[in-house]
PDB file of C-alpha atoms in Angstrom:
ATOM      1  CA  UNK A 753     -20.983  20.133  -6.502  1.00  0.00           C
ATOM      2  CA  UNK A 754     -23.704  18.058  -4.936  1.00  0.00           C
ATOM      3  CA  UNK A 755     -23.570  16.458  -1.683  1.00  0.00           C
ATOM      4  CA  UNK A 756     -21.973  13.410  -0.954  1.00  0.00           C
ATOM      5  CA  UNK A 757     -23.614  11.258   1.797  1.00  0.00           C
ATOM      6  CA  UNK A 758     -21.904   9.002   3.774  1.00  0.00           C
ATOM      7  CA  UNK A 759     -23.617   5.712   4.085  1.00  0.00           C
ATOM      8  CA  UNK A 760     -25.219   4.809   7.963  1.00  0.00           C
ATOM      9  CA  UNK A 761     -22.626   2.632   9.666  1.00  0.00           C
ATOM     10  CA  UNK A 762     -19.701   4.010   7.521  1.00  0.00           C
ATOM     11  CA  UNK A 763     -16.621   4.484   9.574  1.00  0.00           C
ATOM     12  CA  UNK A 764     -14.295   3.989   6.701  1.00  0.00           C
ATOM     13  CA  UNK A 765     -15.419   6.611   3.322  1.00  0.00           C
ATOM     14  CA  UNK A 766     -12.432   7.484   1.432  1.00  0.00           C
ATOM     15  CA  UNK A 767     -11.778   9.657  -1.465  1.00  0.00           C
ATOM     16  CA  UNK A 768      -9.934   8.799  -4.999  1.00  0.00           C
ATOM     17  CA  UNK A 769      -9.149  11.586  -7.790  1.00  0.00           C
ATOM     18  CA  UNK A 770      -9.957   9.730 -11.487  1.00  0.00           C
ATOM     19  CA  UNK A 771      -9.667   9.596 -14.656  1.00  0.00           C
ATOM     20  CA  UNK A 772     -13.218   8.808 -16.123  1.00  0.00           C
ATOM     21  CA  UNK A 773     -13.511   7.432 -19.606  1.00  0.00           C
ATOM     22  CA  UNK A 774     -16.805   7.787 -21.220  1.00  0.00           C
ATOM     23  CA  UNK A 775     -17.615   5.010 -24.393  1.00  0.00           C
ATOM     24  CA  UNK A 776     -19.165   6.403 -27.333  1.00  0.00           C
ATOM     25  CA  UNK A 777     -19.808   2.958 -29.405  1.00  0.00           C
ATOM     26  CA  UNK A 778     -20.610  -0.190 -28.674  1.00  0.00           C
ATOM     27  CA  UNK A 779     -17.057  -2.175 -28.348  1.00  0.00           C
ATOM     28  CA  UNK A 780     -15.869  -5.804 -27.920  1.00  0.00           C
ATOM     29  CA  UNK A 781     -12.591  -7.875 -28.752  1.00  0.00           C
ATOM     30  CA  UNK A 782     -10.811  -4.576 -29.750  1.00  0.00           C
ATOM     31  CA  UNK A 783      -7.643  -5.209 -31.212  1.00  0.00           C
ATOM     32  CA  UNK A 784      -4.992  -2.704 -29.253  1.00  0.00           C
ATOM     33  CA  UNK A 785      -4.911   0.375 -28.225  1.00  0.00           C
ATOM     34  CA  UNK A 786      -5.802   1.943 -31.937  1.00  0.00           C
ATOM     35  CA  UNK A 787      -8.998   0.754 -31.922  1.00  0.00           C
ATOM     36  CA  UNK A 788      -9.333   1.317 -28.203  1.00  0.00           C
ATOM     37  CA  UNK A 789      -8.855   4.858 -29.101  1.00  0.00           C
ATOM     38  CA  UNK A 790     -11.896   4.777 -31.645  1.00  0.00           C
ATOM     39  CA  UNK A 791     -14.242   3.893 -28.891  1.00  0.00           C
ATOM     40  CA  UNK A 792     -14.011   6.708 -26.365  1.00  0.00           C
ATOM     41  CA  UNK A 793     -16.039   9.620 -26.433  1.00  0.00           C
ATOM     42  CA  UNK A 794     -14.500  11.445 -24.148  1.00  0.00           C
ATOM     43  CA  UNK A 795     -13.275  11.980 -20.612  1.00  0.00           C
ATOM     44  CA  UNK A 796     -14.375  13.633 -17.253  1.00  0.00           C
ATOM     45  CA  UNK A 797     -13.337  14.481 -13.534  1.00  0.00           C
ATOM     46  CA  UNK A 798     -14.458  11.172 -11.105  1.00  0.00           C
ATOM     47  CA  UNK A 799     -14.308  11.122  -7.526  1.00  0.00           C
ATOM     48  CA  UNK A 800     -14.493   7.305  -6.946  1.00  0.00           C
ATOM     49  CA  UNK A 801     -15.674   7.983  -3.599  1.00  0.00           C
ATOM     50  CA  UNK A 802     -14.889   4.623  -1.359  1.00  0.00           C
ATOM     51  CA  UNK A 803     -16.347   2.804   2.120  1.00  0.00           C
ATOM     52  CA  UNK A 804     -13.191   0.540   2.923  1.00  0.00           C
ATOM     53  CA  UNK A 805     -14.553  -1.388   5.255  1.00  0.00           C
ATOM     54  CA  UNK A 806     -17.823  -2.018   3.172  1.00  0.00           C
ATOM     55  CA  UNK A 807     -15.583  -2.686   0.285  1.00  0.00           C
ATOM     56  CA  UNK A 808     -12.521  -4.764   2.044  1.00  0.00           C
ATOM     57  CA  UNK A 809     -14.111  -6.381   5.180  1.00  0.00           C
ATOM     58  CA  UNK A 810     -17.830  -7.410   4.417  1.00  0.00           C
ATOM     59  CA  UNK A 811     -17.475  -8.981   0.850  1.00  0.00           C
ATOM     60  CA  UNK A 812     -14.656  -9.899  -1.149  1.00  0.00           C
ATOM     61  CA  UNK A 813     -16.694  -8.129  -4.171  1.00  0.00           C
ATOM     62  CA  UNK A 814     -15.727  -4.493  -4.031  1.00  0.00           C
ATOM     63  CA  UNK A 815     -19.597  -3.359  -5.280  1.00  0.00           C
ATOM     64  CA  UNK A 816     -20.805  -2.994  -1.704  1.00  0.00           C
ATOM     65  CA  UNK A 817     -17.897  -0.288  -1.320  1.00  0.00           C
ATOM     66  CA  UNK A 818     -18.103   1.719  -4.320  1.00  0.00           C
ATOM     67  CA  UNK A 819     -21.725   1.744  -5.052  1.00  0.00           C
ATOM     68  CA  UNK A 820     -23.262   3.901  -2.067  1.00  0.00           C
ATOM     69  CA  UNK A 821     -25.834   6.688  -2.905  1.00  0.00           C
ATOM     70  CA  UNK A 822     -23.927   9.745  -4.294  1.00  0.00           C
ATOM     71  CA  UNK A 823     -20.578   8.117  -4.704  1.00  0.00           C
ATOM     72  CA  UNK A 824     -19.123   8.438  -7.919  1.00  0.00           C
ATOM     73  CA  UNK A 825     -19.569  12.200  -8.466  1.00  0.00           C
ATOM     74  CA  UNK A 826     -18.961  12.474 -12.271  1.00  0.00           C
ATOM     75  CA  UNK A 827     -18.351  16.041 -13.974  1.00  0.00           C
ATOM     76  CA  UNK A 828     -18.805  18.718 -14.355  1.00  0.00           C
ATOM     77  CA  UNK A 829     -18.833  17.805 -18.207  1.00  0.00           C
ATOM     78  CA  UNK A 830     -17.645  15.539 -20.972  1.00  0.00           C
ATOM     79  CA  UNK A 831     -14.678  16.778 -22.358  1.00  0.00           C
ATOM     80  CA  UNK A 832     -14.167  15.201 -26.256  1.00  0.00           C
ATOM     81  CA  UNK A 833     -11.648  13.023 -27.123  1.00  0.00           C
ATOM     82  CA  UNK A 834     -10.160  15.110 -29.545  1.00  0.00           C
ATOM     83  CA  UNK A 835     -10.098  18.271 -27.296  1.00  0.00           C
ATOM     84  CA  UNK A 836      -8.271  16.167 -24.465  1.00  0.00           C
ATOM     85  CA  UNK A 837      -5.371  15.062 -26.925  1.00  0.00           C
ATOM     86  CA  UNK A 838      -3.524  12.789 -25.209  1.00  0.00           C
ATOM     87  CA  UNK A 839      -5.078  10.981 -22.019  1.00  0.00           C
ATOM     88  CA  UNK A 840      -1.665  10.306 -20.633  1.00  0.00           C
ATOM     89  CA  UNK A 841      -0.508  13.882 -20.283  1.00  0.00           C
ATOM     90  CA  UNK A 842      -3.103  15.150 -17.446  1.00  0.00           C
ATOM     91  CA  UNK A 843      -2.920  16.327 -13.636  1.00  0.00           C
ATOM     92  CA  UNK A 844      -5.142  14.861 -11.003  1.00  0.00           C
ATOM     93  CA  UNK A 845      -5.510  16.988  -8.160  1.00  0.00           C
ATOM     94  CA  UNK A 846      -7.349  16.424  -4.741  1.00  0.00           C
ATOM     95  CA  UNK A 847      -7.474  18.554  -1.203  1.00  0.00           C
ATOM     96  CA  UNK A 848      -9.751  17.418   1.521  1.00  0.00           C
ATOM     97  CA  UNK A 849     -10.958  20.652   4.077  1.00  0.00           C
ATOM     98  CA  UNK A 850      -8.114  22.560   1.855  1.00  0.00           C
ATOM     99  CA  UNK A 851      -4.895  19.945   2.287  1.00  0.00           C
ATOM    100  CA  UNK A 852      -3.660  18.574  -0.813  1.00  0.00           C
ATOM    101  CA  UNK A 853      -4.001  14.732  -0.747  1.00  0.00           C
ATOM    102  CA  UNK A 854      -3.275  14.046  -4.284  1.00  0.00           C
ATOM    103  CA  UNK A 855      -1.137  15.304  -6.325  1.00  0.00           C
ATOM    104  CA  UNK A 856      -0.472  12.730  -9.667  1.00  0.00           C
ATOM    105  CA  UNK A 857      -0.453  12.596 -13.190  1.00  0.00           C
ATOM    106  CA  UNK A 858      -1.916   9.931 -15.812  1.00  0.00           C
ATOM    107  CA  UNK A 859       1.654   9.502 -17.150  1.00  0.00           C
ATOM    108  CA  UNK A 860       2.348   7.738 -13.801  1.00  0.00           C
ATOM    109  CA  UNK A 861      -0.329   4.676 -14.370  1.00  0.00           C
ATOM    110  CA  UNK A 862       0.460   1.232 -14.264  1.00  0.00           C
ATOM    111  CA  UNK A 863      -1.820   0.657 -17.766  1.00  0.00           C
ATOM    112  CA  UNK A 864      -3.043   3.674 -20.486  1.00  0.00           C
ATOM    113  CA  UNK A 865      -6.146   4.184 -20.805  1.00  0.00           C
ATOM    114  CA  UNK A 866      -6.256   2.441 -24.279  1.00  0.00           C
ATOM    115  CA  UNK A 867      -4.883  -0.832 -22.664  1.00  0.00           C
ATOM    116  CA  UNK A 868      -7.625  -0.802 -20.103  1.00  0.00           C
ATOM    117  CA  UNK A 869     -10.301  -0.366 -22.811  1.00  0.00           C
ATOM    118  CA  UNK A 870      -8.985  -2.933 -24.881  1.00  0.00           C
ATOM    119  CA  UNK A 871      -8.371  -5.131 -21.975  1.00  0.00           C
ATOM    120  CA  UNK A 872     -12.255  -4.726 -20.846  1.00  0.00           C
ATOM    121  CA  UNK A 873     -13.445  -5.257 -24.272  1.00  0.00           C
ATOM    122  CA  UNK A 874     -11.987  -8.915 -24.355  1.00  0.00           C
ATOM    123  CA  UNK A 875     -14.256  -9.878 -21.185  1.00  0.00           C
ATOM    124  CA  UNK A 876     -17.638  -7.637 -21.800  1.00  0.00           C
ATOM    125  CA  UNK A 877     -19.428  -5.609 -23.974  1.00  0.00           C
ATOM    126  CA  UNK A 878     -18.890  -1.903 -23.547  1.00  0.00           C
ATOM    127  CA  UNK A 879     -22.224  -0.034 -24.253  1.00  0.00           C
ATOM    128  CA  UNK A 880     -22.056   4.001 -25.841  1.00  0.00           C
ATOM    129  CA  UNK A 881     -22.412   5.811 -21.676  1.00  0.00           C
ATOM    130  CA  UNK A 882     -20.576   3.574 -19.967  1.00  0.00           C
ATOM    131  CA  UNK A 883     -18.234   5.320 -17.842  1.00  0.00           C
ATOM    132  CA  UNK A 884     -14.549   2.885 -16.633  1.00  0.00           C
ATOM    133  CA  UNK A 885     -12.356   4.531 -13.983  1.00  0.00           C
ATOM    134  CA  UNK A 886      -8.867   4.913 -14.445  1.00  0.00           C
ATOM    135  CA  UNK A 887      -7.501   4.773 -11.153  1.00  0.00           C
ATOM    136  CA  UNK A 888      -6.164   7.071  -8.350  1.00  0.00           C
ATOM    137  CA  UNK A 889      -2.870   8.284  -7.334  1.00  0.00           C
ATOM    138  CA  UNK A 890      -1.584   7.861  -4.411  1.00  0.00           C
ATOM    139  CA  UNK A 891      -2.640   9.820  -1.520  1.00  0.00           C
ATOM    140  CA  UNK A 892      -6.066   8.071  -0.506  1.00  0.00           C
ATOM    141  CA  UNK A 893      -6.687   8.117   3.506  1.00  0.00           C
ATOM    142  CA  UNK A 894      -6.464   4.415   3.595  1.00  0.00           C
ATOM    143  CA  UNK A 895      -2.467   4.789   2.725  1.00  0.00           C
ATOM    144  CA  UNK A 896      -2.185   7.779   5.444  1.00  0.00           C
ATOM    145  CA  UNK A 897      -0.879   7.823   8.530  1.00  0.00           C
ATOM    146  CA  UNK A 898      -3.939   8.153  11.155  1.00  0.00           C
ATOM    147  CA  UNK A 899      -6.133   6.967   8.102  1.00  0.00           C
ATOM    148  CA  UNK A 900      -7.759  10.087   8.373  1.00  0.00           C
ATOM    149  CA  UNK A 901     -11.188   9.169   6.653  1.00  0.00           C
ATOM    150  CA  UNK A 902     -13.913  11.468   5.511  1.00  0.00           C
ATOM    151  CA  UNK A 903     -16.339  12.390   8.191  1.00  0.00           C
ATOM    152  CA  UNK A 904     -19.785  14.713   7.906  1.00  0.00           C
ATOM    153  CA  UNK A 905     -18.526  18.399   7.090  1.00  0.00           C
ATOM    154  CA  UNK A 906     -15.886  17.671   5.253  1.00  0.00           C
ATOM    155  CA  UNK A 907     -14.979  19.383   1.530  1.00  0.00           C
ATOM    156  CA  UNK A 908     -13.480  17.613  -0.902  1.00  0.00           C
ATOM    157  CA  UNK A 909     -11.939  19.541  -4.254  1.00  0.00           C
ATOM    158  CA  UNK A 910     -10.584  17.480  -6.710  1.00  0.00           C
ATOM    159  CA  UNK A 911      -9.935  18.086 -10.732  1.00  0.00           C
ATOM    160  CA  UNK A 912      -8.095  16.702 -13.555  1.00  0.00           C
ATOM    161  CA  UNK A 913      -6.070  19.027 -16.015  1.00  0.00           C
ATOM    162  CA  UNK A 914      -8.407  20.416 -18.830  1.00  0.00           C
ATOM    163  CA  UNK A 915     -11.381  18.804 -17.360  1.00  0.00           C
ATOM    164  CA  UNK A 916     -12.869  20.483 -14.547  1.00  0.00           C
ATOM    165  CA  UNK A 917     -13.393  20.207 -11.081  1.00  0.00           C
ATOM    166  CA  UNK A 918     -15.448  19.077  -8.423  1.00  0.00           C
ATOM    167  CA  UNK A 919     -16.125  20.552  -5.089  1.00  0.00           C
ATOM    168  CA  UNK A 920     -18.075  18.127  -2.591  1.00  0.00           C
ATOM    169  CA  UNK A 921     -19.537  18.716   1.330  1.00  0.00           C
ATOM    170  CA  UNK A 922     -20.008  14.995   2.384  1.00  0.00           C
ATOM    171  CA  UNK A 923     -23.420  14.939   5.236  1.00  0.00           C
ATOM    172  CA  UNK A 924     -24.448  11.468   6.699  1.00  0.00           C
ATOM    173  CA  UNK A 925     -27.307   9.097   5.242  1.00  0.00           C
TER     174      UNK A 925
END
């Protein structure tokens, strides 16, 4: 419920409903999504908060897009693994000055969350705390009409099913 700023020169800032998946052990060359499963902790509510023309136009490393001061919102709390159940069975929801935007479900993405963990562990070394987004659904400005990007004054609400919500104002750097 903290303020999002959006970055001087930003003319692009975007929003993205998540899936967050928090590691609770120290994980590398898992094999499948059963021992994928062993490693999370637990899940929260993301807002993957995104400056497309940071992240598309200046570098053809997505960092410089995603990683602004206050992006990433993460919260309000950890939900367990074993009090989510199953990570493919949960709502994402997002409105922006009170439309809906998003509207999606986790049973709708491309890889489950066990594949992606697995998947990551082959390449690096997932610490306990580190935090992977899922994803969004569709919805995001840049895939609107108008691309009606967020601008200072805005409110964003956004939650996932059985994990909270999120309610930003976004101000200017």
């Amino acid at each position: 419920y903290d303020e999002v700023l959006i970055p001087r020169g930003s003319v692009k800032s975007d929003w993205e409903v998540e899936l967050a998946v928090v590691i609770g052990r120290r994980a590398r060359y898992l094999d499948g999504p059963g021992a994928a499963r062993d490693v999370i902790a637990g899940y929260a509510v993301s807002h993957d908060v995104s400056e497309r023309e940071f992240q598309l136009e200046y570098s053809p490393q997505w960092d410089l897009g995603k990683s602004c001061e206050t992006f990433n919102p993460l919260g309000p709390w950890l939900v367990t693994a074993d009090e989510v159940g199953d990570p493919q069975d949960l709502g994402l929801h997002l409105s922006v000055n009170g439309v809906q935007r998003q509207d999606g479900h986790t049973q709708d993405m491309i890889f489950t969350v066990e594949h992606i963990v697995s998947y990551l562990s082959q390449y690096m070394v997932l610490e306990q705390g580190d935090v992977i987004n899922t994803g969004t659904p569709a919805g995001v400005a840049l895939g609107l009409p108008g691309t009606p990007f967020l601008r200072p004054g805005d409110t964003v609400e956004l939650s996932v099913d059985g994990l909270g919500s999120q309610c930003q104002t976004f101000g200017q750097a």
